[in-house]
């Protein structure tokens, strides 16, 4: 059984023999997307997310200037040439904002994806284990859950000075995988005692096949949920580290824009747009992913779907 | 009692693991603290080998086997000997941490508990009025607030409330001419300075508590005993608070322990924006000056505080839920 238990295959689709694995996966994906889309909050999130992704891809087309061009009048307010004004170093704020989307989107997706990979690997094998090793993993995961993430990131980033984006992605993954692992482990444990897993074991399937081919497909929605959760955390962490100047301060990101804004006393020059816009973008992107998760929650827990009150 | 003892044993084990992590981190990283200090000095001119030897001796560059170093390190940690800060030379790291810690503990601690209580109450109301504006407004704004970077909320408050309107001070924990003591005047002055940092943490952490409580509450509302209480004709508020919310609170308390690390991390950035003389501000200056002894000690203290807070939450959980005491 590879489809989600909450969504039995729709009877209107004829079970034609040509239905390949890829096609079926596509159908499952389409149906899941439909469930997420049917949630109003998730729909808003998906639209915002799509806008940011498009901006990140087409930043060179959309931006009026290069984000590094600094030959404009510094500290200027909004004008027709510079809609959002210029920075203290004389760069165009709008262009930096558009290019900044790239860093946040890439860090969010890459770090979120890598954390989810680690979380899936640890969570599934850990949930499947029933010996003392499980207790050891339990201790390690709990340790990573309670050790405050941001201070740990700051320390690691301080040792690996000015490593730029790869270092930020690395520290976000190191500190971000534990939550997903815990959630996925709980679900693995509950699925493990179901009849279809026992049947698969009796038919002689190997442990890795049971875990990755029988149990894993039933957790698609939880994996998607922990991906968006990890990506949100990654976007926020990147902006925080860049704001402290621990990333590469010459990469144009929303966090580094705020770093330079604070360092050039944008408050005193009244450049409120420069302070307001990058943070708003971080908040909007993170909100969008949280909103998508409202719909993803509904995939696995029909009680949380919209429209059916209590 | 056995429950508390078991949790205490776990606390000790976790503390040991955190201390060991703290020991291992700098040793896993490329470069050495003495090299960094020499590099900083060499910006002013060439460093003589004798100077370098003196720096190494002063920074206590460890010699001997790793086991010897490790036991030495554990001994130092137990006696709170963390060496000398190079940024605030000749102050010891312990005294620097000791000066900063109370500011963070009091401000962040009080605000976090307040945010948890207020957020949970709003979450209860939202779940109880599911599907009305009383649900969607807090849920949506909660999701939006939880997505705010802490430092951004701080910057906005500094700009609008502090700078444009000038209602509250935007920097420091007390007036420049005040001398720290326990008089009413000084406490009032420091409360006045704490308003904006505290408000930042309150606003930004509220959303998470609202969402968490709402989701567990929706689960408990579906339980039979809630329907039964309603069928018995109990007042709505009684059912919501005494039947549903009481049970929904327990899993959320565990969530509180887990989320604490995030709030503490966020408040470090808030302190940086407000120049608040707490742990976060000190950590920032340690990091920018590559002051590794100070940085390590601060990270250890932050971790220990969060672990102890988690232990207190666990004990509280045991008091509130009789099932754990079996």
Coordinates of C-alpha atoms in Angstrom, one line a residue:
Chain A
X1 CA 0.0 0.0 0.0
X2 CA 1.7 3.1 -1.1
X3 CA -1.1 5.7 -1.2
X4 CA -2.0 7.7 1.8
X5 CA -4.5 6.0 4.1
X6 CA -6.5 9.2 4.4
X7 CA -7.0 9.4 0.6
X8 CA -8.1 6.1 -1.0
X9 CA -7.6 6.1 -4.8
X10 CA -10.5 8.0 -6.4
X11 CA -12.9 5.5 -8.0
X12 CA -13.3 7.8 -11.1
X13 CA -9.7 7.0 -12.2
X14 CA -9.9 3.8 -14.3
X15 CA -7.3 1.3 -13.1
X16 CA -5.7 0.9 -16.5
X17 CA -2.8 -1.5 -16.7
X18 CA -0.5 1.2 -18.2
X19 CA -0.4 3.0 -14.9
X20 CA 3.3 3.2 -14.1
X21 CA 4.9 4.0 -10.8
X22 CA 5.9 7.5 -11.9
X23 CA 2.3 8.2 -13.0
X24 CA 0.9 7.0 -9.7
X25 CA 3.3 9.0 -7.7
X26 CA 2.3 12.0 -9.8
X27 CA -1.4 11.3 -9.0
X28 CA -0.7 10.9 -5.3
X29 CA 1.2 14.2 -5.5
X30 CA -1.6 15.9 -7.4
X31 CA -4.2 14.7 -4.9
X32 CA -2.1 15.8 -1.9
X33 CA -1.6 19.2 -3.6
X34 CA -5.4 19.4 -4.0
X35 CA -5.9 18.8 -0.3
X36 CA -3.4 21.4 0.7
X37 CA -4.8 23.9 -1.9
X38 CA -8.3 23.4 -0.5
X39 CA -7.2 24.9 2.8
X40 CA -7.6 28.7 2.5
X41 CA -4.5 29.5 4.7
X42 CA -2.3 27.1 2.8
X43 CA -3.5 28.6 -0.5
X44 CA -2.3 32.0 0.6
X45 CA 1.0 30.5 1.7
X46 CA 1.5 28.7 -1.6
X47 CA 0.9 31.9 -3.6
X48 CA 3.3 34.0 -1.5
X49 CA 5.9 31.2 -1.7
X50 CA 5.5 31.0 -5.5
X51 CA 6.0 34.8 -5.7
X52 CA 9.2 34.7 -3.7
X53 CA 10.5 31.7 -5.8
X54 CA 9.8 33.6 -9.0
X55 CA 11.4 36.8 -7.7
X56 CA 14.5 34.7 -6.8
X57 CA 14.7 33.1 -10.2
X58 CA 14.1 36.3 -12.2
X59 CA 16.0 38.7 -9.9
X60 CA 18.4 39.8 -12.7
X61 CA 15.4 40.7 -14.9
X62 CA 13.4 42.4 -12.3
X63 CA 16.1 44.4 -10.5
X64 CA 16.7 47.8 -12.0
X65 CA 20.4 47.9 -11.0
X66 CA 23.1 45.5 -9.9
X67 CA 22.9 44.9 -6.1
X68 CA 26.5 45.8 -5.7
X69 CA 26.5 49.0 -7.8
X70 CA 27.3 51.7 -5.2
X71 CA 27.7 54.9 -7.3
X72 CA 24.3 56.4 -6.4
X73 CA 23.7 59.2 -3.8
X74 CA 23.8 57.4 -0.4
X75 CA 21.0 57.6 2.2
X76 CA 18.5 58.9 -0.4
X77 CA 14.8 58.5 0.2
X78 CA 12.4 56.9 -2.3
X79 CA 12.3 58.5 -5.8
X80 CA 11.4 57.3 -9.3
X81 CA 15.0 56.2 -10.0
X82 CA 15.2 54.4 -6.7
X83 CA 11.8 53.3 -5.6
X84 CA 12.9 52.3 -2.1
X85 CA 15.8 54.7 -1.8
X86 CA 19.5 53.9 -1.5
X87 CA 21.6 52.5 1.3
X88 CA 24.3 54.2 3.3
X89 CA 26.9 52.9 0.9
X90 CA 24.9 54.2 -2.1
X91 CA 23.3 50.9 -3.3
X92 CA 19.8 50.6 -4.7
X93 CA 17.6 49.1 -1.9
X94 CA 15.0 47.5 -4.3
X95 CA 17.7 45.7 -6.3
X96 CA 19.2 44.4 -3.1
X97 CA 15.8 43.3 -1.8
X98 CA 15.1 41.3 -5.0
X99 CA 18.5 39.6 -5.1
X100 CA 18.2 38.9 -1.3
X101 CA 15.3 36.6 -2.1
X102 CA 17.8 34.2 -3.8
X103 CA 19.9 33.7 -0.6
X104 CA 16.8 33.1 1.6
X105 CA 15.1 30.8 -0.9
X106 CA 18.3 28.7 -1.5
X107 CA 19.2 28.5 2.2
X108 CA 15.6 27.7 3.1
X109 CA 15.3 24.9 0.5
X110 CA 18.8 23.4 0.7
X111 CA 19.1 23.5 4.5
X112 CA 15.5 22.5 5.0
X113 CA 16.0 19.6 2.5
X114 CA 19.2 18.4 4.1
X115 CA 17.8 18.6 7.6
X116 CA 14.8 16.6 6.4
X117 CA 17.0 14.0 4.9
X118 CA 18.9 13.5 8.2
X119 CA 15.6 13.6 10.1
X120 CA 14.1 10.9 7.8
X121 CA 17.2 8.7 8.1
X122 CA 17.5 9.0 11.8
X123 CA 13.8 9.1 12.6
X124 CA 12.9 6.0 10.6
X125 CA 15.7 3.7 11.7
X126 CA 15.3 5.0 15.2
X127 CA 11.6 4.3 15.3
X128 CA 12.2 0.8 13.9
X129 CA 14.9 -0.1 16.4
X130 CA 13.7 -1.7 19.6
X131 CA 16.9 -2.3 21.5
X132 CA 19.3 -0.3 23.7
X133 CA 20.6 1.6 20.6
X134 CA 17.2 3.3 20.5
X135 CA 17.8 4.7 24.0
X136 CA 21.2 6.1 23.0
X137 CA 19.7 7.8 19.9
X138 CA 16.9 9.1 22.1
X139 CA 19.5 10.8 24.4
X140 CA 21.4 12.3 21.5
X141 CA 18.2 13.7 19.8
X142 CA 16.9 15.1 23.1
X143 CA 20.3 16.7 23.7
X144 CA 20.1 18.5 20.3
X145 CA 16.5 19.5 21.0
X146 CA 17.2 21.2 24.3
X147 CA 20.6 22.7 23.5
X148 CA 19.7 26.3 22.3
X149 CA 20.2 26.3 18.6
X150 CA 21.1 29.9 17.8
X151 CA 23.9 30.2 20.4
X152 CA 25.3 26.9 19.0
X153 CA 25.1 28.3 15.5
X154 CA 26.8 31.5 16.5
X155 CA 29.6 29.6 18.1
X156 CA 30.2 27.3 15.2
X157 CA 29.9 30.2 12.7
X158 CA 32.4 32.2 14.7
X159 CA 35.0 29.4 14.5
X160 CA 34.5 28.9 10.8
X161 CA 35.0 32.5 10.1
X162 CA 33.4 34.1 7.0
X163 CA 32.6 30.8 5.4
X164 CA 29.6 32.3 3.6
X165 CA 26.5 30.3 2.7
X166 CA 27.9 26.8 2.9
X167 CA 28.8 27.3 6.6
X168 CA 25.3 28.8 7.3
X169 CA 23.6 25.8 5.6
X170 CA 25.9 23.5 7.6
X171 CA 25.2 25.0 11.0
X172 CA 21.4 25.2 10.3
X173 CA 21.4 21.4 9.4
X174 CA 23.5 20.5 12.5
X175 CA 21.1 22.3 14.8
X176 CA 17.8 21.7 12.9
X177 CA 17.4 18.0 12.2
X178 CA 16.4 16.8 15.7
X179 CA 12.8 18.0 15.7
X180 CA 11.8 16.3 12.5
X181 CA 13.6 13.1 13.6
X182 CA 11.5 13.0 16.8
X183 CA 8.2 13.5 15.0
X184 CA 9.0 10.9 12.3
X185 CA 10.2 8.4 14.9
X186 CA 6.9 8.6 16.8
X187 CA 5.0 7.9 13.6
X188 CA 7.3 5.0 12.6
X189 CA 6.8 3.4 16.0
X190 CA 3.0 3.5 15.5
X191 CA 3.1 2.3 11.9
X192 CA 5.5 -0.5 12.8
X193 CA 2.9 -2.4 14.7
X194 CA 0.4 -2.3 11.9
X195 CA -0.7 -5.5 10.1
X196 CA 0.8 -4.5 6.7
X197 CA 4.3 -4.2 8.2
X198 CA 3.9 -7.6 10.0
X199 CA 2.8 -9.1 6.7
X200 CA 5.8 -7.6 4.8
X201 CA 8.1 -9.0 7.5
X202 CA 6.6 -12.4 7.2
X203 CA 6.9 -12.4 3.5
X204 CA 10.6 -12.1 4.0
X205 CA 11.3 -8.5 3.1
X206 CA 14.5 -7.0 4.5
X207 CA 14.4 -4.4 7.3
X208 CA 15.6 -1.6 5.1
X209 CA 13.0 -2.5 2.5
X210 CA 10.3 -2.5 5.1
X211 CA 11.4 0.8 6.5
X212 CA 11.9 2.6 3.2
X213 CA 9.3 1.0 0.9
X214 CA 6.5 0.1 3.3
X215 CA 6.6 2.6 6.1
X216 CA 8.2 5.7 4.4
X217 CA 5.4 6.3 1.8
X218 CA 2.8 6.4 4.6
X219 CA 4.6 9.3 6.1
X220 CA 4.9 11.6 3.0
X221 CA 2.8 14.3 4.6
X222 CA 4.8 14.3 7.9
X223 CA 8.0 14.5 5.9
X224 CA 6.6 17.5 3.9
X225 CA 5.5 19.0 7.2
X226 CA 9.0 18.7 8.7
X227 CA 10.5 20.0 5.5
X228 CA 8.6 23.3 5.6
X229 CA 9.2 23.5 9.4
X230 CA 12.9 23.1 8.9
X231 CA 13.0 25.5 5.9
X232 CA 11.2 28.2 8.0
X233 CA 13.7 27.7 10.8
X234 CA 16.6 27.9 8.2
X235 CA 15.3 31.2 6.7
X236 CA 15.0 32.7 10.2
X237 CA 18.4 31.4 11.3
X238 CA 20.1 32.7 8.1
X239 CA 18.7 36.2 8.6
X240 CA 19.8 36.1 12.3
X241 CA 23.3 35.0 11.6
X242 CA 23.7 37.5 8.7
X243 CA 22.3 40.2 10.9
X244 CA 25.1 39.5 13.4
X245 CA 27.6 39.7 10.5
X246 CA 28.5 36.0 10.9
X247 CA 27.7 35.1 7.3
X248 CA 29.7 36.7 4.4
X249 CA 28.7 40.4 4.9
X250 CA 29.3 41.0 1.2
X251 CA 26.7 38.5 0.1
X252 CA 23.5 40.5 -0.5
X253 CA 20.9 38.9 1.7
X254 CA 18.0 40.3 3.8
X255 CA 19.9 39.6 7.0
X256 CA 23.1 41.3 5.7
X257 CA 21.0 44.3 4.5
X258 CA 19.8 44.8 8.1
X259 CA 23.4 44.3 9.3
X260 CA 24.6 47.2 7.2
X261 CA 21.5 49.2 7.9
X262 CA 22.1 49.0 11.6
X263 CA 25.9 49.6 11.2
X264 CA 25.3 52.7 9.1
X265 CA 22.8 54.1 11.6
X266 CA 19.8 53.9 9.2
X267 CA 17.6 54.9 12.2
X268 CA 19.3 58.3 12.5
X269 CA 19.1 59.0 8.8
X270 CA 15.4 58.1 8.9
X271 CA 15.8 55.3 6.4
X272 CA 12.9 53.3 7.8
X273 CA 12.2 51.5 4.5
X274 CA 15.7 50.0 4.6
X275 CA 14.9 48.6 8.1
X276 CA 11.4 47.7 7.3
X277 CA 11.5 46.0 3.9
X278 CA 14.1 43.2 4.4
X279 CA 12.6 42.1 7.7
X280 CA 9.1 42.1 6.2
X281 CA 10.3 39.8 3.4
X282 CA 11.9 37.4 5.9
X283 CA 8.6 37.4 8.0
X284 CA 6.4 37.0 4.9
X285 CA 8.5 34.1 3.5
X286 CA 8.5 32.3 6.9
X287 CA 4.8 33.0 7.3
X288 CA 4.1 31.6 3.9
X289 CA 5.8 28.3 4.8
X290 CA 4.0 28.1 8.1
X291 CA 0.7 28.6 6.3
X292 CA 1.5 25.9 3.8
X293 CA 2.0 23.6 6.8
X294 CA -1.5 24.3 8.0
X295 CA -2.7 22.5 4.8
X296 CA 0.0 19.8 5.1
X297 CA -1.2 19.1 8.6
X298 CA -4.6 18.4 7.1
X299 CA -3.2 15.6 4.9
X300 CA -2.4 13.4 7.8
X301 CA -4.9 14.6 10.4
X302 CA -8.4 15.1 8.8
X303 CA -9.5 16.8 12.0
X304 CA -7.4 19.8 11.2
X305 CA -8.9 20.2 7.7
X306 CA -10.8 23.3 7.2
X307 CA -14.6 23.6 7.1
X308 CA -15.5 20.7 9.4
X309 CA -15.9 22.5 12.7
X310 CA -16.0 20.5 15.8
Chain B
X1 CA 9.7 11.1 44.1
X2 CA 11.3 8.3 41.9
X3 CA 10.1 10.3 38.9
X4 CA 11.9 13.4 40.1
X5 CA 15.0 11.4 40.9
X6 CA 15.0 9.9 37.4
X7 CA 14.6 13.3 35.8
X8 CA 17.4 14.6 38.0
X9 CA 19.7 11.8 36.9
X10 CA 18.8 12.6 33.3
X11 CA 19.6 16.3 34.0
X12 CA 23.1 15.4 35.3
X13 CA 23.7 13.1 32.2
X14 CA 22.6 15.9 29.8
X15 CA 24.7 18.5 31.7
X16 CA 27.7 16.2 31.3
X17 CA 27.0 15.8 27.6
X18 CA 26.6 19.5 27.1
X19 CA 29.9 20.2 29.0
X20 CA 31.6 17.6 26.8
X21 CA 30.1 19.1 23.6
X22 CA 31.5 22.4 24.8
X23 CA 34.9 20.8 25.3
X24 CA 34.9 19.1 21.9
X25 CA 33.7 22.1 19.8
X26 CA 36.8 24.3 19.8
X27 CA 39.0 21.2 19.3
X28 CA 37.1 20.1 16.3
X29 CA 37.5 23.5 14.6
X30 CA 40.4 24.5 12.4
X31 CA 42.9 26.9 14.0
X32 CA 43.7 27.6 17.6
X33 CA 42.7 30.4 20.0
X34 CA 46.3 31.3 20.5
X35 CA 46.8 31.6 16.8
X36 CA 43.8 33.9 16.6
X37 CA 45.2 36.1 19.4
X38 CA 48.6 36.3 17.7
X39 CA 46.9 37.1 14.4
X40 CA 45.1 40.0 16.1
X41 CA 48.3 41.3 17.6
X42 CA 50.2 40.9 14.4
X43 CA 47.9 43.5 12.7
X44 CA 50.0 46.0 14.7
X45 CA 53.3 44.6 13.7
X46 CA 55.4 41.4 13.8
X47 CA 55.0 39.2 16.9
X48 CA 58.2 38.0 18.5
X49 CA 58.4 34.3 19.4
X50 CA 58.8 35.1 23.1
X51 CA 55.5 37.2 22.9
X52 CA 53.8 34.2 21.3
X53 CA 55.0 31.9 24.0
X54 CA 53.8 34.3 26.7
X55 CA 50.3 34.5 25.0
X56 CA 50.2 30.7 24.9
X57 CA 51.1 30.4 28.5
X58 CA 48.5 33.1 29.4
X59 CA 45.7 31.6 27.4
X60 CA 46.5 28.2 28.9
X61 CA 47.1 26.5 25.6
X62 CA 46.6 22.9 26.8
X63 CA 49.4 20.4 26.8
X64 CA 49.4 16.7 27.6
X65 CA 47.1 13.9 26.5
X66 CA 43.5 14.6 25.6
X67 CA 42.4 12.6 28.7
X68 CA 44.5 14.9 30.9
X69 CA 43.1 18.0 29.2
X70 CA 39.6 16.7 29.6
X71 CA 39.9 16.0 33.3
X72 CA 41.6 19.4 33.8
X73 CA 38.7 21.0 31.8
X74 CA 36.0 19.2 33.9
X75 CA 37.8 20.4 37.1
X76 CA 37.9 24.0 35.8
X77 CA 34.2 23.9 34.9
X78 CA 33.1 22.5 38.3
X79 CA 35.0 25.3 40.0
X80 CA 33.8 27.9 37.4
X81 CA 37.4 28.7 36.3
X82 CA 37.0 29.8 32.7
X83 CA 40.2 31.7 32.4
X84 CA 40.8 35.4 31.4
X85 CA 38.8 37.2 28.8
X86 CA 41.0 38.8 26.2
X87 CA 38.5 41.4 25.2
X88 CA 38.0 42.7 28.7
X89 CA 41.5 41.9 29.9
X90 CA 42.3 41.5 32.8
X91 CA 38.7 40.6 33.9
X92 CA 38.1 36.9 34.4
X93 CA 35.5 35.2 32.2
X94 CA 33.5 34.1 35.3
X95 CA 33.1 37.7 36.5
X96 CA 32.0 38.9 33.1
X97 CA 29.4 36.1 32.8
X98 CA 28.3 36.8 36.4
X99 CA 27.7 40.4 35.6
X100 CA 25.7 39.7 32.4
X101 CA 23.7 36.7 33.5
X102 CA 21.2 38.3 36.0
X103 CA 20.0 40.8 33.4
X104 CA 19.1 38.1 30.9
X105 CA 17.7 35.6 33.5
X106 CA 15.3 38.1 35.0
X107 CA 14.2 39.8 31.9
X108 CA 13.9 36.8 29.5
X109 CA 12.7 34.5 32.2
X110 CA 9.8 36.6 33.3
X111 CA 8.7 37.6 29.8
X112 CA 8.8 34.0 28.6
X113 CA 6.6 32.8 31.4
X114 CA 4.2 35.7 30.8
X115 CA 4.1 35.0 27.0
X116 CA 3.4 31.3 27.6
X117 CA 0.5 32.0 29.9
X118 CA -1.1 34.7 27.7
X119 CA -0.5 32.7 24.5
X120 CA -2.0 29.6 25.9
X121 CA -5.1 31.4 27.0
X122 CA -5.5 32.9 23.6
X123 CA -5.0 29.5 22.1
X124 CA -7.8 28.0 24.3
X125 CA -10.2 30.8 23.2
X126 CA -9.2 30.2 19.5
X127 CA -9.8 26.5 19.6
X128 CA -13.1 26.9 21.5
X129 CA -14.4 29.3 19.0
X130 CA -13.1 27.3 16.0
X131 CA -14.2 28.7 12.7
X132 CA -15.1 32.1 13.9
X133 CA -13.1 35.3 13.6
X134 CA -12.0 34.7 17.2
X135 CA -10.2 31.7 15.9
X136 CA -8.9 32.9 12.5
X137 CA -7.6 36.3 13.8
X138 CA -5.3 35.0 16.5
X139 CA -4.2 32.0 14.4
X140 CA -3.3 34.0 11.4
X141 CA -1.6 36.8 13.3
X142 CA 0.1 34.2 15.5
X143 CA 1.5 32.5 12.4
X144 CA 2.7 35.9 11.1
X145 CA 4.2 36.9 14.5
X146 CA 6.0 33.6 15.0
X147 CA 7.6 34.2 11.6
X148 CA 9.1 37.6 12.7
X149 CA 12.8 37.5 13.2
X150 CA 13.3 38.6 16.8
X151 CA 15.9 41.3 15.8
X152 CA 13.5 42.8 13.3
X153 CA 10.7 43.2 15.8
X154 CA 13.4 44.8 18.0
X155 CA 14.5 47.2 15.2
X156 CA 10.9 48.2 14.5
X157 CA 10.2 49.0 18.1
X158 CA 13.4 50.9 18.5
X159 CA 12.5 53.0 15.4
X160 CA 8.8 53.6 16.0
X161 CA 8.3 53.5 19.7
X162 CA 11.7 54.6 20.8
X163 CA 13.0 56.9 18.2
X164 CA 10.0 58.5 16.5
X165 CA 7.7 58.7 19.5
X166 CA 10.4 58.7 22.1
X167 CA 8.3 56.9 24.7
X168 CA 10.9 54.5 26.0
X169 CA 14.7 54.3 26.1
X170 CA 16.2 52.2 23.3
X171 CA 19.6 51.4 24.7
X172 CA 21.1 49.9 27.8
X173 CA 19.5 48.5 30.9
X174 CA 19.6 51.6 33.1
X175 CA 20.4 55.3 32.7
X176 CA 24.0 56.2 32.0
X177 CA 24.3 58.1 35.3
X178 CA 22.7 55.5 37.5
X179 CA 24.7 53.2 39.8
X180 CA 23.4 49.6 40.1
X181 CA 21.9 49.0 43.5
X182 CA 18.6 47.7 44.9
X183 CA 16.9 51.0 45.6
X184 CA 13.4 51.7 44.2
X185 CA 14.7 54.4 42.0
X186 CA 17.2 52.1 40.3
X187 CA 14.7 49.2 40.0
X188 CA 12.2 51.5 38.4
X189 CA 14.8 52.9 36.0
X190 CA 15.8 49.4 34.9
X191 CA 12.2 48.3 34.5
X192 CA 11.7 51.4 32.3
X193 CA 14.7 50.4 30.2
X194 CA 13.4 46.7 30.0
X195 CA 10.0 47.6 28.5
X196 CA 11.0 47.6 24.8
X197 CA 13.3 44.4 24.9
X198 CA 10.6 42.6 26.9
X199 CA 7.8 43.7 24.6
X200 CA 9.9 42.5 21.6
X201 CA 10.2 39.0 23.1
X202 CA 6.6 39.0 24.2
X203 CA 5.3 39.9 20.7
X204 CA 7.6 37.5 18.8
X205 CA 7.2 34.4 21.1
X206 CA 3.4 34.8 21.6
X207 CA 2.5 33.3 18.2
X208 CA 4.1 30.0 18.8
X209 CA 2.3 29.4 22.1
X210 CA -1.0 30.4 20.5
X211 CA -0.6 27.9 17.7
X212 CA 0.6 25.1 19.9
X213 CA -2.2 25.4 22.4
X214 CA -4.8 25.8 19.7
X215 CA -3.7 22.6 18.0
X216 CA -3.6 20.4 21.1
X217 CA -6.9 21.9 22.3
X218 CA -8.6 21.0 19.1
X219 CA -7.6 17.4 19.8
X220 CA -8.9 17.4 23.4
X221 CA -12.2 19.1 22.4
X222 CA -12.9 16.0 20.2
X223 CA -12.7 13.7 23.3
X224 CA -15.8 12.1 24.7
X225 CA -15.5 13.5 28.2
X226 CA -15.8 17.0 26.7
X227 CA -18.9 16.1 24.9
X228 CA -20.2 14.5 28.0
X229 CA -19.5 17.6 30.1
X230 CA -21.3 19.7 27.6
X231 CA -24.3 17.3 27.5
X232 CA -24.5 17.6 31.3
X233 CA -25.2 21.3 30.7
X234 CA -22.0 22.7 32.3
X235 CA -21.2 26.3 31.3
X236 CA -19.1 26.7 28.2
X237 CA -16.3 28.4 30.1
X238 CA -16.2 25.7 32.7
X239 CA -15.9 23.0 30.0
X240 CA -13.3 24.9 28.1
X241 CA -11.0 25.7 31.0
X242 CA -11.5 23.0 33.5
X243 CA -12.1 20.0 31.2
X244 CA -10.4 20.6 27.8
X245 CA -7.7 23.2 28.5
X246 CA -6.4 21.4 31.6
X247 CA -5.6 18.3 29.5
X248 CA -4.4 20.2 26.5
X249 CA -1.9 22.1 28.7
X250 CA 0.2 19.1 29.5
X251 CA 1.7 18.3 26.1
X252 CA 2.1 22.0 25.6
X253 CA 4.2 22.2 28.8
X254 CA 6.7 19.8 27.2
X255 CA 6.6 22.0 24.1
X256 CA 7.4 24.9 26.4
X257 CA 10.6 23.2 27.5
X258 CA 11.6 22.4 23.9
X259 CA 10.8 25.9 22.6
X260 CA 12.7 27.6 25.4
X261 CA 16.0 27.2 23.6
X262 CA 14.6 29.1 20.6
X263 CA 13.3 32.0 22.7
X264 CA 16.6 32.3 24.5
X265 CA 18.4 32.3 21.1
X266 CA 16.1 35.0 19.8
X267 CA 16.5 37.1 22.9
X268 CA 20.3 37.1 22.4
X269 CA 19.7 39.0 19.1
X270 CA 17.2 41.3 20.9
X271 CA 19.8 42.2 23.5
X272 CA 22.2 43.0 20.7
X273 CA 19.8 45.5 19.1
X274 CA 19.0 47.2 22.5
X275 CA 22.6 47.2 23.8
X276 CA 21.1 45.3 26.8
X277 CA 24.1 44.3 29.0
X278 CA 23.0 40.6 29.2
X279 CA 24.4 37.4 28.0
X280 CA 23.5 37.9 24.3
X281 CA 25.2 41.3 24.1
X282 CA 28.3 39.8 25.7
X283 CA 28.3 36.8 23.4
X284 CA 28.2 39.1 20.4
X285 CA 31.2 41.1 21.6
X286 CA 33.0 37.8 22.4
X287 CA 32.3 36.5 18.9
X288 CA 33.3 39.7 17.1
X289 CA 36.6 39.9 19.1
X290 CA 37.3 36.1 18.7
X291 CA 37.3 35.9 22.5
X292 CA 37.1 32.1 22.6
X293 CA 37.3 31.5 26.4
X294 CA 34.4 34.0 27.0
X295 CA 32.4 32.6 24.1
X296 CA 32.7 29.0 25.3
X297 CA 31.8 29.9 28.9
X298 CA 28.8 31.9 27.7
X299 CA 27.5 29.1 25.5
X300 CA 28.0 26.7 28.4
X301 CA 26.1 29.0 30.8
X302 CA 23.2 29.5 28.3
X303 CA 22.9 25.7 27.8
X304 CA 23.0 25.0 31.5
X305 CA 20.2 27.6 32.1
X306 CA 18.1 26.1 29.4
X307 CA 18.7 22.5 30.7
X308 CA 17.8 23.5 34.3
X309 CA 14.7 25.3 33.1
X310 CA 13.7 22.1 31.2
X311 CA 14.3 20.1 34.4
X312 CA 11.9 22.5 36.3
X313 CA 9.3 22.1 33.6
X314 CA 9.7 18.3 33.9
X315 CA 9.2 18.4 37.7
X316 CA 6.2 20.7 37.2
X317 CA 4.8 18.2 34.7
X318 CA 5.2 15.4 37.3
X319 CA 3.2 17.5 39.8
X320 CA 0.4 18.3 37.3
X321 CA 0.1 14.8 35.8
X322 CA -0.3 12.1 38.4
X323 CA 0.3 9.4 35.8
X324 CA 4.0 10.2 35.6
X325 CA 4.4 9.6 39.3
X326 CA 3.6 5.9 39.1

